[in-house]
Amino acid sequence: MMKDIYLIRHGETDYNRQGRVQGQGIDSSINALGQQQAQAFYETYLDVPFELVVTSGLRRTHQTVEPFRKLSIPFYETRDINEISWGRFEGMAYGDEVSSAYQQMIHEWGIGNYDFAIEGGESASALASRIDRFLNWLTRRPEETILICSHGRTLRCMLTLIHQRPLHEMEAYHHHNTGLYRFTWQNGVYQTLLENDISHLEPILKT
């Protein structure tokens, strides 16, 4: 069986716009632009025969794919694809303190210390463990065409696992709110069809 997997980041939140740290401890909502992004994605892909929609346990992913509920597609929520925990920095504006902690984390992960976590936060190895569990679950599902909505750092980690790259290469992946990655999966092999595609946002970006 071949699976067709659509993987998107949630729509914009005020935390995104204000440059504030979110993480799994901040259950923010998408803002007006995020709602426009979600609607644009829905209008572009509503004819795709999705058999399952998967979200994290956080509100911003639910709201991003909410329009698909009107199509009576089964929804499934899992905390395994929640955003990483940023510990005591969650809710803080990006500044010198946050930047210093972040750079230390990137350095530690870059030298292979994947068990390192910023104060009160989650390590790369812990994040990868739950995402690997999710991917194993996903490939055992009977559905063939699946839409998944998750978070920025979670997607970075998931993409390294899909591409079988070391975790420190997470920094190579950058994605827009509602940016789309599309993969096929068959016999344990992923093939990339789209990377951070935002063609559905063209009408919004022009305004």
Coordinates of N, CA and C in Angstrom, one line a residue:
M1 N 0.8 -1.2 0.0 CA 0.0 0.0 0.0 C 0.9 1.3 0.0
M2 N 0.5 2.2 -0.8 CA 1.2 3.5 -0.9 C 0.4 4.5 -0.2
K3 N 1.0 5.3 0.7 CA 0.4 6.4 1.4 C 0.8 7.7 0.7
D4 N -0.2 8.7 0.7 CA 0.0 10.0 0.3 C -0.2 10.9 1.5
I5 N 0.9 11.5 1.9 CA 0.9 12.2 3.2 C 1.1 13.7 3.0
Y6 N 0.2 14.5 3.5 CA 0.2 16.0 3.4 C 0.5 16.5 4.8
L7 N 1.6 17.2 5.0 CA 2.1 17.7 6.3 C 2.2 19.2 6.3
I8 N 1.5 19.8 7.2 CA 1.5 21.3 7.2 C 1.7 21.8 8.6
R9 N 2.3 23.0 8.7 CA 2.4 23.8 9.9 C 1.1 24.5 10.1
H10 N 0.8 24.8 11.4 CA -0.4 25.5 11.7 C -0.4 27.0 11.2
G11 N -1.5 27.6 11.2 CA -1.6 29.0 10.7 C -1.0 29.9 11.7
E12 N -0.8 31.2 11.3 CA -0.1 32.2 12.2 C -0.9 32.4 13.4
T13 N -0.2 32.6 14.5 CA -0.7 33.1 15.8 C -0.1 34.4 16.1
D14 N -0.7 35.1 17.1 CA -0.2 36.4 17.6 C 1.2 36.2 18.1
Y15 N 1.5 35.0 18.7 CA 2.9 34.8 19.2 C 3.9 34.7 18.1
N16 N 3.5 34.1 17.0 CA 4.3 34.1 15.8 C 4.6 35.6 15.3
R17 N 3.5 36.3 15.2 CA 3.6 37.7 14.7 C 4.5 38.6 15.6
Q18 N 4.4 38.4 16.9 CA 5.1 39.2 17.9 C 6.5 38.7 18.2
G19 N 6.9 37.6 17.6 CA 8.2 37.0 17.9 C 8.3 36.5 19.3
R20 N 7.3 35.8 19.8 CA 7.3 35.3 21.2 C 7.4 33.8 21.1
V21 N 8.1 33.2 22.1 CA 8.2 31.7 22.1 C 6.9 31.1 22.5
Q22 N 6.5 30.0 21.7 CA 5.3 29.3 22.0 C 5.6 28.0 22.8
G23 N 5.8 26.9 22.0 CA 6.1 25.6 22.7 C 4.8 25.0 23.0
Q24 N 4.9 23.8 23.6 CA 3.7 23.0 23.9 C 3.0 23.5 25.1
G25 N 3.6 24.4 25.9 CA 2.9 24.9 27.1 C 2.1 26.2 26.8
I26 N 2.1 26.7 25.6 CA 1.3 27.8 25.2 C 0.2 27.3 24.2
D27 N -1.0 27.3 24.6 CA -2.1 26.8 23.8 C -2.8 28.0 23.1
S28 N -2.1 28.6 22.2 CA -2.5 29.8 21.5 C -3.5 29.5 20.4
S29 N -4.3 30.5 19.9 CA -5.2 30.4 18.8 C -4.6 31.0 17.6
I30 N -5.0 30.6 16.4 CA -4.5 31.3 15.2 C -5.2 32.7 15.1
N31 N -4.5 33.6 14.6 CA -5.1 35.0 14.5 C -5.8 35.2 13.1
A32 N -6.2 36.4 12.8 CA -7.0 36.7 11.6 C -6.2 36.2 10.3
L33 N -4.9 36.5 10.3 CA -4.2 36.0 9.1 C -4.1 34.5 9.1
G34 N -3.9 33.9 10.3 CA -3.9 32.4 10.4 C -5.2 31.8 9.9
Q35 N -6.3 32.5 10.1 CA -7.6 32.0 9.6 C -7.7 32.1 8.1
Q36 N -7.1 33.2 7.6 CA -7.1 33.3 6.1 C -6.2 32.2 5.5
Q37 N -5.1 32.0 6.1 CA -4.2 30.9 5.6 C -4.9 29.6 5.7
A38 N -5.6 29.3 6.8 CA -6.3 28.0 6.9 C -7.4 27.9 5.8
Q39 N -8.1 28.9 5.6 CA -9.1 28.9 4.6 C -8.6 28.7 3.2
A40 N -7.5 29.4 2.9 CA -6.8 29.3 1.6 C -6.3 27.9 1.4
F41 N -5.8 27.3 2.4 CA -5.3 25.9 2.3 C -6.5 25.0 2.0
Y42 N -7.6 25.2 2.7 CA -8.8 24.4 2.6 C -9.3 24.5 1.1
E43 N -9.5 25.7 0.7 CA -10.0 25.9 -0.7 C -9.2 25.3 -1.8
T44 N -7.9 25.2 -1.5 CA -7.0 24.7 -2.5 C -7.0 23.1 -2.5
Y45 N -7.2 22.6 -1.3 CA -7.0 21.1 -1.2 C -8.3 20.4 -0.8
L46 N -9.4 21.0 -0.9 CA -10.7 20.4 -0.4 C -11.1 19.2 -1.3
D47 N -10.6 19.1 -2.5 CA -10.9 18.0 -3.4 C -10.0 16.8 -3.2
V48 N -8.9 17.0 -2.4 CA -8.1 15.8 -2.2 C -8.9 14.8 -1.3
P49 N -8.9 13.6 -1.6 CA -9.7 12.6 -0.9 C -9.1 12.1 0.4
F50 N -8.9 13.1 1.3 CA -8.3 12.8 2.6 C -9.2 11.8 3.4
E51 N -8.6 10.7 3.9 CA -9.3 9.7 4.7 C -9.1 9.9 6.2
L52 N -8.2 10.7 6.6 CA -7.9 11.0 8.0 C -7.2 12.3 8.1
V53 N -7.6 13.1 9.1 CA -6.9 14.4 9.5 C -6.3 14.2 10.9
V54 N -5.0 14.5 11.0 CA -4.3 14.3 12.3 C -3.8 15.6 12.8
T55 N -4.1 15.9 14.1 CA -3.6 17.2 14.7 C -2.8 16.9 16.0
S56 N -2.1 17.9 16.4 CA -1.5 17.8 17.8 C -2.6 18.0 18.8
G57 N -2.2 18.0 20.1 CA -3.2 18.3 21.1 C -3.4 19.8 21.3
L58 N -2.8 20.7 20.5 CA -2.9 22.1 20.7 C -3.9 22.8 19.8
R59 N -4.5 23.8 20.3 CA -5.6 24.5 19.6 C -5.3 25.0 18.2
R60 N -4.1 25.5 18.1 CA -3.7 26.2 16.8 C -3.7 25.2 15.6
T61 N -3.4 23.9 15.9 CA -3.5 22.9 14.8 C -5.0 22.6 14.5
H62 N -5.8 22.4 15.6 CA -7.2 22.1 15.4 C -7.8 23.2 14.5
Q63 N -7.6 24.4 14.9 CA -8.2 25.5 14.1 C -7.8 25.6 12.7
T64 N -6.5 25.2 12.4 CA -6.0 25.3 11.1 C -6.7 24.4 10.1
V65 N -7.0 23.2 10.6 CA -7.7 22.2 9.7 C -9.2 22.1 10.0
E66 N -9.7 23.0 10.8 CA -11.1 22.9 11.2 C -12.1 22.9 9.9
P67 N -11.8 23.7 8.9 CA -12.7 23.7 7.7 C -12.9 22.3 7.1
F68 N -11.9 21.4 7.3 CA -12.1 20.0 6.7 C -13.1 19.2 7.5
R69 N -13.5 19.7 8.7 CA -14.6 18.9 9.5 C -15.9 18.9 8.7
K70 N -16.2 19.9 7.9 CA -17.4 20.0 7.2 C -17.5 18.9 6.2
L71 N -16.4 18.3 5.8 CA -16.4 17.2 4.8 C -16.6 15.8 5.5
S72 N -16.8 15.8 6.8 CA -17.0 14.6 7.6 C -15.8 13.6 7.5
I73 N -14.6 14.2 7.4 CA -13.4 13.3 7.5 C -13.1 13.0 8.9
P74 N -12.7 11.8 9.2 CA -12.3 11.4 10.6 C -11.1 12.3 11.0
F75 N -11.2 12.7 12.3 CA -10.1 13.5 12.9 C -9.4 12.6 14.0
Y76 N -8.1 12.8 14.2 CA -7.4 12.1 15.2 C -6.4 13.1 15.9
E77 N -6.4 13.2 17.2 CA -5.5 14.1 17.9 C -4.5 13.3 18.7
T78 N -3.2 13.7 18.6 CA -2.2 13.0 19.3 C -1.1 14.0 19.8
R79 N -0.8 13.9 21.1 CA 0.2 14.7 21.7 C 1.6 14.4 21.2
D80 N 1.8 13.3 20.5 CA 3.1 12.9 20.0 C 3.6 13.9 19.0
I81 N 2.7 14.7 18.4 CA 3.2 15.7 17.5 C 3.0 17.1 18.0
N82 N 2.8 17.2 19.3 CA 2.8 18.6 20.0 C 4.2 19.3 19.7
E83 N 4.1 20.6 19.8 CA 5.4 21.4 19.7 C 6.3 20.9 20.8
I84 N 7.6 21.2 20.6 CA 8.6 20.9 21.6 C 8.3 21.8 22.8
S85 N 8.8 21.4 24.0 CA 8.7 22.2 25.2 C 9.9 23.1 25.2
W86 N 9.7 24.4 25.3 CA 10.8 25.4 25.5 C 11.0 25.8 26.9
G87 N 10.4 25.0 27.8 CA 10.7 25.2 29.3 C 10.3 26.6 29.7
R88 N 11.2 27.2 30.6 CA 10.8 28.5 31.2 C 10.8 29.6 30.2
F89 N 11.2 29.4 29.0 CA 11.2 30.5 28.0 C 9.9 30.6 27.2
E90 N 9.0 29.7 27.5 CA 7.7 29.8 26.8 C 6.9 31.1 27.2
G91 N 6.4 31.8 26.2 CA 5.7 33.0 26.4 C 6.6 34.2 26.3
M92 N 7.9 34.1 26.4 CA 8.9 35.2 26.4 C 9.1 35.7 25.0
A93 N 9.4 37.0 24.9 CA 9.7 37.6 23.6 C 11.2 37.3 23.3
Y94 N 11.5 37.1 22.0 CA 12.8 36.8 21.6 C 13.7 38.1 22.0
G95 N 14.8 37.8 22.7 CA 15.7 38.8 23.1 C 17.0 38.2 23.4
D96 N 17.9 38.9 24.1 CA 19.3 38.3 24.4 C 19.2 37.1 25.2
E97 N 18.4 37.0 26.2 CA 18.3 35.8 27.1 C 17.8 34.6 26.3
V98 N 16.8 34.8 25.5 CA 16.2 33.7 24.7 C 17.2 33.3 23.7
S99 N 17.8 34.3 23.0 CA 18.8 34.0 21.9 C 20.0 33.2 22.4
S100 N 20.5 33.6 23.6 CA 21.6 32.9 24.2 C 21.3 31.5 24.5
A101 N 20.2 31.2 25.1 CA 19.8 29.8 25.4 C 19.6 29.0 24.2
Y102 N 19.0 29.6 23.2 CA 18.7 28.9 21.9 C 20.0 28.6 21.2
Q103 N 20.9 29.5 21.2 CA 22.2 29.2 20.5 C 23.0 28.2 21.3
Q104 N 22.9 28.1 22.6 CA 23.6 27.1 23.3 C 23.0 25.7 23.0
M105 N 21.7 25.7 22.9 CA 21.0 24.4 22.5 C 21.4 24.0 21.1
I106 N 21.4 24.9 20.2 CA 21.8 24.5 18.8 C 23.3 24.0 18.8
H107 N 24.1 24.7 19.6 CA 25.5 24.2 19.6 C 25.6 22.8 20.2
E108 N 24.9 22.5 21.3 CA 25.0 21.2 21.9 C 24.4 20.1 20.9
W109 N 23.3 20.4 20.3 CA 22.8 19.5 19.3 C 23.7 19.3 18.1
G110 N 24.4 20.4 17.8 CA 25.3 20.4 16.6 C 26.5 19.5 16.9
I111 N 26.9 19.3 18.1 CA 28.0 18.4 18.4 C 27.5 17.0 18.9
G112 N 26.2 16.8 18.6 CA 25.7 15.4 18.9 C 25.2 15.2 20.3
N113 N 25.1 16.2 21.1 CA 24.5 16.1 22.5 C 23.0 16.3 22.4
Y114 N 22.3 15.3 21.9 CA 20.9 15.4 21.7 C 20.1 15.2 23.0
D115 N 20.7 14.9 24.1 CA 20.0 14.8 25.3 C 20.0 16.2 26.0
F116 N 20.7 17.2 25.5 CA 20.7 18.5 26.0 C 19.3 19.2 25.9
A117 N 18.8 19.8 26.9 CA 17.6 20.6 26.8 C 17.8 21.9 27.5
I118 N 17.2 23.0 27.0 CA 17.2 24.3 27.7 C 16.4 24.1 29.0
E119 N 16.6 25.1 29.9 CA 16.1 24.9 31.2 C 14.6 24.6 31.3
G120 N 14.2 23.5 31.8 CA 12.8 23.1 31.9 C 12.2 22.6 30.6
G121 N 13.0 22.5 29.5 CA 12.5 22.2 28.2 C 12.7 20.7 27.8
E122 N 12.6 20.4 26.6 CA 12.6 19.1 26.0 C 13.9 18.9 25.2
S123 N 14.5 17.8 25.3 CA 15.7 17.5 24.5 C 15.3 17.1 23.1
A124 N 16.3 17.1 22.2 CA 16.1 16.6 20.8 C 15.8 15.1 20.8
S125 N 16.5 14.4 21.7 CA 16.2 12.9 21.7 C 14.8 12.6 22.2
A126 N 14.3 13.4 23.1 CA 13.0 13.1 23.6 C 12.0 13.5 22.6
L127 N 12.2 14.6 21.9 CA 11.3 15.0 20.8 C 11.3 14.0 19.7
A128 N 12.5 13.5 19.3 CA 12.6 12.5 18.2 C 11.9 11.2 18.6
S129 N 12.0 10.8 19.9 CA 11.4 9.6 20.3 C 9.9 9.6 20.1
R130 N 9.2 10.7 20.5 CA 7.8 10.7 20.3 C 7.4 10.8 18.9
I131 N 8.2 11.5 18.1 CA 7.8 11.7 16.7 C 8.1 10.4 15.9
D132 N 9.1 9.6 16.3 CA 9.3 8.3 15.7 C 8.2 7.4 16.0
R133 N 7.7 7.5 17.3 CA 6.5 6.7 17.6 C 5.3 7.0 16.8
F134 N 5.1 8.3 16.5 CA 4.0 8.8 15.7 C 4.2 8.2 14.3
L135 N 5.4 8.3 13.7 CA 5.6 7.9 12.3 C 5.4 6.4 12.2
N136 N 5.7 5.6 13.2 CA 5.5 4.2 13.2 C 4.0 3.9 13.2
W137 N 3.3 4.7 14.0 CA 1.8 4.6 14.1 C 1.2 4.9 12.7
L138 N 1.7 6.0 12.1 CA 1.1 6.5 10.9 C 1.2 5.4 9.8
T139 N 2.4 4.8 9.7 CA 2.6 3.8 8.6 C 1.8 2.6 8.8
R140 N 1.3 2.3 10.0 CA 0.5 1.2 10.2 C -1.0 1.4 10.0
R141 N -1.4 2.7 9.8 CA -2.8 3.0 9.6 C -3.3 2.5 8.3
P142 N -4.6 2.1 8.2 CA -5.1 1.6 6.9 C -5.4 2.7 5.9
E143 N -5.5 4.0 6.4 CA -5.8 5.1 5.4 C -4.6 5.4 4.5
E144 N -4.9 5.7 3.3 CA -3.9 6.0 2.3 C -3.6 7.5 2.1
T145 N -4.6 8.3 2.2 CA -4.4 9.8 2.0 C -4.6 10.5 3.3
I146 N -3.6 11.1 3.9 CA -3.7 11.6 5.2 C -3.2 13.0 5.3
L147 N -3.9 13.9 6.0 CA -3.5 15.3 6.3 C -3.0 15.4 7.7
I148 N -1.9 16.0 8.0 CA -1.3 16.1 9.3 C -1.0 17.6 9.5
C149 N -1.4 18.2 10.7 CA -1.1 19.5 11.0 C -0.3 19.6 12.3
S150 N 0.9 20.2 12.3 CA 1.7 20.2 13.5 C 2.4 21.5 13.6
H151 N 3.6 21.5 14.1 CA 4.3 22.7 14.6 C 5.7 22.8 14.0
G152 N 6.3 24.1 14.1 CA 7.5 24.4 13.5 C 8.7 23.4 13.9
R153 N 9.0 23.4 15.2 CA 10.2 22.6 15.6 C 9.9 21.1 15.4
T154 N 8.6 20.7 15.7 CA 8.2 19.3 15.5 C 8.4 18.9 14.1
L155 N 8.0 19.7 13.1 CA 8.1 19.4 11.7 C 9.6 19.3 11.4
R156 N 10.4 20.2 11.9 CA 11.9 20.1 11.6 C 12.4 18.7 12.0
C157 N 12.0 18.3 13.2 CA 12.5 17.0 13.7 C 11.9 15.9 12.8
M158 N 10.6 16.0 12.5 CA 10.0 14.9 11.7 C 10.7 14.8 10.3
L159 N 11.0 15.9 9.8 CA 11.6 15.9 8.4 C 13.0 15.2 8.5
T160 N 13.8 15.5 9.5 CA 15.1 14.8 9.6 C 14.9 13.3 9.7
L161 N 13.9 12.8 10.4 CA 13.6 11.4 10.6 C 13.1 10.8 9.2
I162 N 12.2 11.5 8.6 CA 11.7 11.1 7.3 C 12.9 10.9 6.3
H163 N 13.8 11.9 6.3 CA 14.9 11.9 5.3 C 16.1 11.1 5.9
Q164 N 16.0 10.6 7.1 CA 17.0 9.8 7.7 C 18.3 10.6 7.8
R165 N 18.2 11.8 8.3 CA 19.3 12.7 8.5 C 19.6 12.8 10.0
P166 N 20.8 13.2 10.4 CA 21.1 13.4 11.9 C 20.2 14.6 12.4
L167 N 19.9 14.5 13.7 CA 19.0 15.5 14.3 C 19.5 16.9 14.2
H168 N 20.8 17.1 14.2 CA 21.3 18.5 14.2 C 21.0 19.2 12.9
E169 N 20.6 18.4 11.9 CA 20.2 19.0 10.6 C 18.8 19.6 10.6
M170 N 18.1 19.5 11.7 CA 16.8 20.2 11.8 C 16.9 21.6 11.4
E171 N 18.0 22.3 11.6 CA 18.1 23.7 11.3 C 18.0 24.0 9.8
A172 N 18.2 23.0 9.0 CA 18.1 23.2 7.5 C 16.7 23.4 7.0
Y173 N 15.7 23.1 7.9 CA 14.3 23.1 7.4 C 13.7 24.4 7.9
H174 N 13.1 25.1 7.0 CA 12.3 26.4 7.4 C 11.0 26.3 6.7
H175 N 9.9 26.6 7.4 CA 8.6 26.5 6.8 C 7.7 27.7 7.3
H176 N 6.9 28.1 6.3 CA 5.9 29.2 6.5 C 4.7 28.6 7.2
N177 N 4.0 29.5 7.9 CA 2.7 29.0 8.4 C 1.8 28.5 7.3
T178 N 1.3 27.3 7.5 CA 0.5 26.4 6.5 C 1.4 26.0 5.3
G179 N 2.7 26.2 5.4 CA 3.6 25.6 4.4 C 3.4 24.1 4.3
L180 N 3.3 23.6 3.1 CA 3.0 22.1 2.8 C 4.2 21.3 2.4
Y181 N 4.3 20.2 3.1 CA 5.2 19.1 2.6 C 4.3 18.0 2.2
R182 N 4.7 17.4 1.1 CA 3.9 16.2 0.6 C 4.9 15.1 0.3
F183 N 4.5 13.9 0.8 CA 5.3 12.7 0.7 C 4.5 11.5 0.2
T184 N 5.1 10.6 -0.5 CA 4.5 9.3 -0.6 C 5.3 8.4 0.3
W185 N 4.7 7.3 0.8 CA 5.4 6.3 1.6 C 4.9 4.9 1.1
Q186 N 5.9 4.1 0.8 CA 5.6 2.7 0.4 C 6.8 1.8 0.7
N187 N 6.5 0.7 1.3 CA 7.5 -0.3 1.7 C 8.7 0.3 2.5
G188 N 8.3 1.3 3.4 CA 9.3 1.9 4.3 C 10.1 3.0 3.7
V189 N 9.8 3.4 2.5 CA 10.5 4.5 1.8 C 9.6 5.7 1.6
Y190 N 10.1 6.9 2.0 CA 9.4 8.1 1.7 C 10.0 8.8 0.4
Q191 N 9.1 9.4 -0.3 CA 9.5 10.1 -1.5 C 8.9 11.5 -1.4
T192 N 9.8 12.6 -1.5 CA 9.3 13.9 -1.3 C 8.7 14.5 -2.6
L193 N 7.5 15.0 -2.6 CA 6.9 15.6 -3.7 C 6.8 17.1 -3.6
L194 N 6.6 17.7 -2.4 CA 6.6 19.1 -2.2 C 7.3 19.5 -0.9
E195 N 8.0 20.6 -0.9 CA 8.6 21.1 0.3 C 8.3 22.5 0.6
N196 N 7.6 22.8 1.7 CA 7.2 24.1 2.2 C 6.5 24.8 1.0
D197 N 5.6 24.2 0.4 CA 4.8 24.8 -0.7 C 3.8 25.8 -0.2
I198 N 3.8 27.0 -0.6 CA 2.9 28.0 -0.2 C 2.1 28.6 -1.4
S199 N 2.0 27.8 -2.4 CA 1.3 28.4 -3.6 C -0.2 28.7 -3.3
H200 N -0.8 28.0 -2.3 CA -2.1 28.3 -1.9 C -2.3 29.7 -1.2
L201 N -1.2 30.2 -0.8 CA -1.2 31.6 -0.1 C -1.0 32.7 -1.1
E202 N -0.8 32.5 -2.4 CA -0.5 33.5 -3.3 C -1.6 34.7 -3.3
P203 N -2.9 34.4 -3.2 CA -3.9 35.5 -3.1 C -3.7 36.4 -1.9
I204 N -3.3 35.7 -0.8 CA -3.0 36.5 0.5 C -1.8 37.3 0.4
L205 N -0.7 36.7 -0.1 CA 0.6 37.4 -0.2 C 0.6 38.6 -1.1
K206 N -0.4 38.6 -2.0 CA -0.5 39.7 -3.0 C -1.2 40.9 -2.4
T207 N -1.9 40.7 -1.3 CA -2.7 41.8 -0.7 C -1.9 42.6 0.2

